[in-house]
mmCIF file of C-alpha atoms in Angstrom:
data_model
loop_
_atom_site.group_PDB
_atom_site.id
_atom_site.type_symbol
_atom_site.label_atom_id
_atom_site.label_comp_id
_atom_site.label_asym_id
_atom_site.label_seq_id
_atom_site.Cartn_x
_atom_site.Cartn_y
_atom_site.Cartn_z
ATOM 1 C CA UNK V 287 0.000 0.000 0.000
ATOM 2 C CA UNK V 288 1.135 3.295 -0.311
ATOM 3 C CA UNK V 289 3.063 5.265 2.274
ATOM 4 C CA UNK V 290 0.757 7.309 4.476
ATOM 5 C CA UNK V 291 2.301 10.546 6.053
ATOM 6 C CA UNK V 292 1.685 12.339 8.809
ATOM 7 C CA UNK V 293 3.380 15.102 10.915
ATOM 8 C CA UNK V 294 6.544 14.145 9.508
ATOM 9 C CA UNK V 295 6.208 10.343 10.050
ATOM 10 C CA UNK V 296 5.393 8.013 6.897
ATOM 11 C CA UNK V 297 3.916 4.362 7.785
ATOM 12 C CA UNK V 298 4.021 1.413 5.086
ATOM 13 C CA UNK V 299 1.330 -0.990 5.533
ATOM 14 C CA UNK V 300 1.755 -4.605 4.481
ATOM 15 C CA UNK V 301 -1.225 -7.193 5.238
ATOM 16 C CA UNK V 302 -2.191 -6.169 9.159
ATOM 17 C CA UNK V 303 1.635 -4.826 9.969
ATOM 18 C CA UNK V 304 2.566 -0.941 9.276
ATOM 19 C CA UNK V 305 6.152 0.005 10.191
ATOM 20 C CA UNK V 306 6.423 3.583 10.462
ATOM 21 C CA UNK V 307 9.495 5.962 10.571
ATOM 22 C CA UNK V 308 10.125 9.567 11.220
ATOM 23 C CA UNK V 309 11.516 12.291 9.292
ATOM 24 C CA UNK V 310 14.778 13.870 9.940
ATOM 25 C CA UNK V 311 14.735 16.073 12.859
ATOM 26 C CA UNK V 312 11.455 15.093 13.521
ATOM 27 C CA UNK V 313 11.258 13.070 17.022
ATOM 28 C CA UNK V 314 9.538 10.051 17.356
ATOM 29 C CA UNK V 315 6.222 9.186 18.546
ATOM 30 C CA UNK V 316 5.724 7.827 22.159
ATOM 31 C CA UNK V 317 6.314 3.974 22.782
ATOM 32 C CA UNK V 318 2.464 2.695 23.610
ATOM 33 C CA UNK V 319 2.550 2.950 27.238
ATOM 34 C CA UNK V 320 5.431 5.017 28.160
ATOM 35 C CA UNK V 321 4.862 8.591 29.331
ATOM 36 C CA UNK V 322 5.877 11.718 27.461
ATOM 37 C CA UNK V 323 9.386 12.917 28.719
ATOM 38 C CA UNK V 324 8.826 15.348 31.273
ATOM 39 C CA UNK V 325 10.372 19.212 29.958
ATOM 40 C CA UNK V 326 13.465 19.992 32.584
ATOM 41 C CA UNK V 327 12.554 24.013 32.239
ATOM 42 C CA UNK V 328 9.330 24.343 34.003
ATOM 43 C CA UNK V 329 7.048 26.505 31.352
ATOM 44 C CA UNK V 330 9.034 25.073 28.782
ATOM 45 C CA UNK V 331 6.547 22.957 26.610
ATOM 46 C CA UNK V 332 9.342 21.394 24.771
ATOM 47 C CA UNK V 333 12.081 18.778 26.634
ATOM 48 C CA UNK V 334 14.518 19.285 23.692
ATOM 49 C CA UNK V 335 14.147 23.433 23.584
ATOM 50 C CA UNK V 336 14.504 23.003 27.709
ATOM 51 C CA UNK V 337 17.393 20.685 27.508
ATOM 52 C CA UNK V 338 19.580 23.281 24.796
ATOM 53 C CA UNK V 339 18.656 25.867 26.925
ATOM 54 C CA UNK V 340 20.206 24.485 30.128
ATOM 55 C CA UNK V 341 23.371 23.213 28.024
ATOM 56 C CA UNK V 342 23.546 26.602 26.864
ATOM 57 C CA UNK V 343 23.394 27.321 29.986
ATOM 58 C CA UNK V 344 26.187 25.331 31.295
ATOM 59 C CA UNK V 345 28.706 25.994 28.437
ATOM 60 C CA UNK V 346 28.822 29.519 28.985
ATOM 61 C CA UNK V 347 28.913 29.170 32.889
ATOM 62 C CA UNK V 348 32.387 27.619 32.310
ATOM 63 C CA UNK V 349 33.239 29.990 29.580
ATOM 64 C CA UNK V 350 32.939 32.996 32.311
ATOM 65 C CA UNK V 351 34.445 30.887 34.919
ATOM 66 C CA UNK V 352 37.767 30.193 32.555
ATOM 67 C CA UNK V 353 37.722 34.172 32.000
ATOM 68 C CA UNK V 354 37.959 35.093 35.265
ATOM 69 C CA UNK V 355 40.013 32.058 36.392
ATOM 70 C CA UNK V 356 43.118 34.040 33.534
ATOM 71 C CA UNK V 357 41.936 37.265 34.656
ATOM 72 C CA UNK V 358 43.200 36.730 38.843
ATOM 73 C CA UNK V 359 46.012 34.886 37.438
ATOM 74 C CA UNK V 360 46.840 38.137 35.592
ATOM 75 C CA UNK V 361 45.574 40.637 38.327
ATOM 76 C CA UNK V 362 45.304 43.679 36.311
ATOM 77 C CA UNK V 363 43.775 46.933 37.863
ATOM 78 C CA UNK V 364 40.405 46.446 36.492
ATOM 79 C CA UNK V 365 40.058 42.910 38.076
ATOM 80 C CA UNK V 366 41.416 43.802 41.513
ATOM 81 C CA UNK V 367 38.458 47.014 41.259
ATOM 82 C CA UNK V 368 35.911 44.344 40.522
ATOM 83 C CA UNK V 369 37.409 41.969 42.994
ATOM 84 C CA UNK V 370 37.345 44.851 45.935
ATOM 85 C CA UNK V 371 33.815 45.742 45.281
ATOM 86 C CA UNK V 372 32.038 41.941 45.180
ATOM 87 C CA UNK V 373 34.488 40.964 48.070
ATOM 88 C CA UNK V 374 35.898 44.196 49.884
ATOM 89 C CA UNK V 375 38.880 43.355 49.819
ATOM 90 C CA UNK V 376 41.709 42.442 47.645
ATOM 91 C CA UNK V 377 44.030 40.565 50.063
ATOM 92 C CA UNK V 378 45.941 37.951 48.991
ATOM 93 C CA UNK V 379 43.909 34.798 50.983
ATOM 94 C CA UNK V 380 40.692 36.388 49.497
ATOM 95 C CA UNK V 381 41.995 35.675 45.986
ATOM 96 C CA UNK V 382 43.342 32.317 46.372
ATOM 97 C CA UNK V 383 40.048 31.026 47.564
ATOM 98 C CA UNK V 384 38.104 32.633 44.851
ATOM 99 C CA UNK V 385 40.782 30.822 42.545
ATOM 100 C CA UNK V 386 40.266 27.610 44.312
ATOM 101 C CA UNK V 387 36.556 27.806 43.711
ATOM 102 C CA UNK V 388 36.382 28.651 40.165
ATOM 103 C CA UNK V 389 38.681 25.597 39.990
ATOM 104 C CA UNK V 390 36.266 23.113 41.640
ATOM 105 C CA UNK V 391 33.472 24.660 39.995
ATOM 106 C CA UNK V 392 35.176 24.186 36.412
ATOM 107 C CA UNK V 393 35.852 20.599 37.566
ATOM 108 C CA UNK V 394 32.029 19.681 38.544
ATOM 109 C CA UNK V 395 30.163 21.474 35.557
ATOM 110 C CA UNK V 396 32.576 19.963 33.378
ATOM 111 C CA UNK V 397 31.143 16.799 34.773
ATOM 112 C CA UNK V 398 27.781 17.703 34.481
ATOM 113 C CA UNK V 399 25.082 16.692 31.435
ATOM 114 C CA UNK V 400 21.270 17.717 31.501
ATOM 115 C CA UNK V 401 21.173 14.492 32.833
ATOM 116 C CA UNK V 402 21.628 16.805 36.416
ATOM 117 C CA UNK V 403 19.094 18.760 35.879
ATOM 118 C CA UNK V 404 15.329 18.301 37.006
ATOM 119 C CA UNK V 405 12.374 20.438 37.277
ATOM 120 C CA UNK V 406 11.133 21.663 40.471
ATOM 121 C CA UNK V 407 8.272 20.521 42.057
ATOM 122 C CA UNK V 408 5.427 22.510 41.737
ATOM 123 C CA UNK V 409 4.673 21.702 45.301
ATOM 124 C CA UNK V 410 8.108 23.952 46.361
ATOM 125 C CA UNK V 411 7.376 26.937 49.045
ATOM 126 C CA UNK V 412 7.939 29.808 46.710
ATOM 127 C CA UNK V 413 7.540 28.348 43.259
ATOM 128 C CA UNK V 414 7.143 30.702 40.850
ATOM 129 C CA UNK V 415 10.049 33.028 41.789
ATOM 130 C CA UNK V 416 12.250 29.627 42.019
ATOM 131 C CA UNK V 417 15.282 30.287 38.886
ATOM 132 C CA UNK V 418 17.058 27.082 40.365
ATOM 133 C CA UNK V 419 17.980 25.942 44.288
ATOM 134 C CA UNK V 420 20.179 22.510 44.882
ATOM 135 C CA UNK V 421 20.243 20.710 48.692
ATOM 136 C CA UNK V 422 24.139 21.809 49.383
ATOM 137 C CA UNK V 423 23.336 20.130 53.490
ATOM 138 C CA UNK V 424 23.489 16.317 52.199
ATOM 139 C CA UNK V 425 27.005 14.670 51.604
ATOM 140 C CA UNK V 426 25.211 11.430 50.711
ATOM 141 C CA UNK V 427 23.804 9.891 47.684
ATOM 142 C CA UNK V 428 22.802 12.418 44.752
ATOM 143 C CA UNK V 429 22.243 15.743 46.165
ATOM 144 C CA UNK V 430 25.671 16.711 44.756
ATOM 145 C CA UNK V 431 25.046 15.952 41.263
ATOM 146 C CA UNK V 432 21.187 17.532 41.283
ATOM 147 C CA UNK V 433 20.066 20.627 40.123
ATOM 148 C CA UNK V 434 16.597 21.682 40.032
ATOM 149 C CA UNK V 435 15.265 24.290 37.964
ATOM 150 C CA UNK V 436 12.147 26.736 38.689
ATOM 151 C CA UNK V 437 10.172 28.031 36.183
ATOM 152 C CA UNK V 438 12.147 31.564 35.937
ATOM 153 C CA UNK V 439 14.824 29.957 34.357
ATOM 154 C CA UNK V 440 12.529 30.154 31.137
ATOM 155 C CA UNK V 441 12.506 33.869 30.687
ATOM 156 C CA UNK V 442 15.843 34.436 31.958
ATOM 157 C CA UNK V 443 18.962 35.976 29.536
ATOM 158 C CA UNK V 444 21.538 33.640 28.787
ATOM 159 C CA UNK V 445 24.124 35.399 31.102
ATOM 160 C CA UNK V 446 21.588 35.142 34.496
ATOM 161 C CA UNK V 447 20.977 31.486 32.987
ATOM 162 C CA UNK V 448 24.918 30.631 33.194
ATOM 163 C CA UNK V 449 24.919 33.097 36.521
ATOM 164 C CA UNK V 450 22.228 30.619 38.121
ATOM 165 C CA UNK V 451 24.361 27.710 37.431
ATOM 166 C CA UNK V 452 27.384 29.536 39.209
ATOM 167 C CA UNK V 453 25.719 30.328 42.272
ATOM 168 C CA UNK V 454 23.966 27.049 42.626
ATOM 169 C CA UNK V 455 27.080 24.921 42.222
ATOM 170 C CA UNK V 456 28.836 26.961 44.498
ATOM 171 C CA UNK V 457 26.395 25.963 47.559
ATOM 172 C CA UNK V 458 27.909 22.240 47.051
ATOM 173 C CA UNK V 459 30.142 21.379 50.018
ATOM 174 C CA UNK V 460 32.550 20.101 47.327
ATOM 175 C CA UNK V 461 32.493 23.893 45.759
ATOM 176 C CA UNK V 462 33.531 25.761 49.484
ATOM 177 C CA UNK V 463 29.871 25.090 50.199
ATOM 178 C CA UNK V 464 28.809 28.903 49.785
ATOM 179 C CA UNK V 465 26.330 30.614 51.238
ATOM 180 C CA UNK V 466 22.825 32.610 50.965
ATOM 181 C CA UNK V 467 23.856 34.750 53.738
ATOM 182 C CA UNK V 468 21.635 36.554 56.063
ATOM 183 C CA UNK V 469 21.707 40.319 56.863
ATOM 184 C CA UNK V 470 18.677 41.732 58.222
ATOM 185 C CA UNK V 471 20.095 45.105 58.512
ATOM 186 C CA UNK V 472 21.067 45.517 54.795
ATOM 187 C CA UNK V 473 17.898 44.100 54.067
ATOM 188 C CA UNK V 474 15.800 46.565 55.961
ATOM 189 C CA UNK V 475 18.254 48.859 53.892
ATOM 190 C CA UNK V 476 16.306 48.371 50.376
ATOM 191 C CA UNK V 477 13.355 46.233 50.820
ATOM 192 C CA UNK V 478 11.544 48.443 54.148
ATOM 193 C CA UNK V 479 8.381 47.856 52.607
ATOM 194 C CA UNK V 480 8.610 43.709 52.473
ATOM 195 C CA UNK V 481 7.329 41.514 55.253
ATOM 196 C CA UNK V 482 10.705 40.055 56.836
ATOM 197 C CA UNK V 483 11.064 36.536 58.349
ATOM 198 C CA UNK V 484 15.108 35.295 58.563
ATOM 199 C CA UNK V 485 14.349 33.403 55.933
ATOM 200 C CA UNK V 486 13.554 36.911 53.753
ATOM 201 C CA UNK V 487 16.850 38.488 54.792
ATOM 202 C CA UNK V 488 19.724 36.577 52.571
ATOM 203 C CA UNK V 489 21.658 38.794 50.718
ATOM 204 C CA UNK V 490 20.270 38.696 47.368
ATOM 205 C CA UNK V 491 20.768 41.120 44.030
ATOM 206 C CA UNK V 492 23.145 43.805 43.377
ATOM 207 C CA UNK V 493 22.382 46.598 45.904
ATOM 208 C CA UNK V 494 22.686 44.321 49.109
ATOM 209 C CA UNK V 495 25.604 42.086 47.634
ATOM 210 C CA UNK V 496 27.547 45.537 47.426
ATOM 211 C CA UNK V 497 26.608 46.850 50.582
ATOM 212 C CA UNK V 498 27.362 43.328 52.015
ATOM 213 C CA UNK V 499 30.937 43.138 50.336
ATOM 214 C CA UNK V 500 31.648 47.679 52.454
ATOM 215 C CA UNK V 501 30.538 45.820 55.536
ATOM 216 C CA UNK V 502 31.733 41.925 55.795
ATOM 217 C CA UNK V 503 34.181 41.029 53.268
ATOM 218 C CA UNK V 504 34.685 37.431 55.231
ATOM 219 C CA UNK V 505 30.777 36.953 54.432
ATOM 220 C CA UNK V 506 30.682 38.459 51.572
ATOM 221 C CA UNK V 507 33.521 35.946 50.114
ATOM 222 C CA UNK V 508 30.741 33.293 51.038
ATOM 223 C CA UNK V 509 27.977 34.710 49.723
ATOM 224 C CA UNK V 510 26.545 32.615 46.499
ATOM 225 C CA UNK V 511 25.428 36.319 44.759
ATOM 226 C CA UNK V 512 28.704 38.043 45.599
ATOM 227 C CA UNK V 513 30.682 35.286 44.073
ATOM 228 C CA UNK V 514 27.707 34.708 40.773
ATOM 229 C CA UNK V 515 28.364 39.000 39.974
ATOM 230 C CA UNK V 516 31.982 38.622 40.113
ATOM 231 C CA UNK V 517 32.239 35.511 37.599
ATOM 232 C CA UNK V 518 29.726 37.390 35.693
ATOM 233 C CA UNK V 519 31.688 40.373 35.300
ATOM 234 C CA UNK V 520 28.950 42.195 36.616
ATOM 235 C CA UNK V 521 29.485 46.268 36.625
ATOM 236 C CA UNK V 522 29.412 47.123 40.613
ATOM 237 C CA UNK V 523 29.081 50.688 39.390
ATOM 238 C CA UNK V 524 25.530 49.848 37.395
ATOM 239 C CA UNK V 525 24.003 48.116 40.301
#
């Protein structure tokens, strides 16, 4: 019988068989019985479009991690301004364990695949303003290798997509463990008009991560933004 065609895939019937193939690019229907693959980018209707996106993703994260990794090897003015207003301060310690965790991170997202990434449950406190969040508390089994992924990863720019990646990775105990530190006082500082809990007060965007950097460099060297702006390249003087 003649071929019969159909959103890209062509079946040839013979007797009571049909074998049917797909056209190029095109991806296969569902095996009978097995569910649809689940998309890794919440919001992301399509699991291959959410799965480029988060490689993407990755292979620029260590593209700005290998920039700044030459640039504190070189130490030039311009990195040592940076450096001093992420971190405040430019002492030598300070830059050798900034050094020491762009080299770990290289190391693990080289060993990362989208294999590592999931999608948030929709069942997460705080769920829709979720870009990604890892469990960095649990030595054991996988909670170093997974990465889950909210849905504002979907309409964020490829640089805050690679900066996610950064600052997650960087909570792994295996990556100096960093941190989302608290600071009620800065936080009163910009956001007056939010409720606060503890849980409200970590140190994130550019504002507080500056003001955080004048007032604690030792916590500011742990804090997961600080360190994401830096590798980003971030300009501290267009906060």
């Amino acid at each position: 019988m003649p071929p019969n065609r159909k959103a890209g895939i062509t079946c040839v019937t013979h007797g009571s068989q049909s074998h049917c193939t797909t056209a190029p690019g095109v991806p296969p229907p569902p095996h009978p019985g097995l569910p649809a693959r689940v998309s890794r980018v919440p919001g992301m209707d399509s699991p291959l479009a959410a799965d480029q996106a988060i490689q993407n993703a990755l292979n620029q994260a260590i593209d700005l991690l290998v920039q700044r990794q030459r640039e504190l090897a070189i130490w030039d003015k311009p990195t040592k301004a940076d450096f001093l207003a992420w971190f405040g301060t430019v002492s030598d310690p300070a830059r050798r364990e900034i050094q020491e965790r762009i080299r770990l991170e290289i190391v693990k997202m080289k060993g990362f695949t989208v294999e590592n990434f999931v999608a948030v449950s929709e069942k997460t406190k705080g769920y829709q303003k979720i870009f990604a969040q890892v469990t960095p508390d649990r030595r054991k089994g996988n909670y170093e290798r997974i990465v889950e992924i909210g849905p504002q990863f979907k309409d964020a720019d490829e640089t805050t997509r690679a900066g996610t990646l950064i600052h997650e990775l960087s909570h792994f105990w295996s990556v100096q463990e960093t941190e989302d530190v608290q600071s009620c006082k800065i936080y009163r500082t910009f956001y007056s008009d939010r409720p606060q809990t503890m849980e409200d007060c970590a140190v994130y965007e550019y504002g507080p991560a500056l003001m955080l950097a004048r007032r604690d460099p030792k916590m500011a060297l742990m804090n997961a933004d600080n360190f994401e702006f830096f590798v980003e390249r971030h300009d501290p003087n267009d906060p």
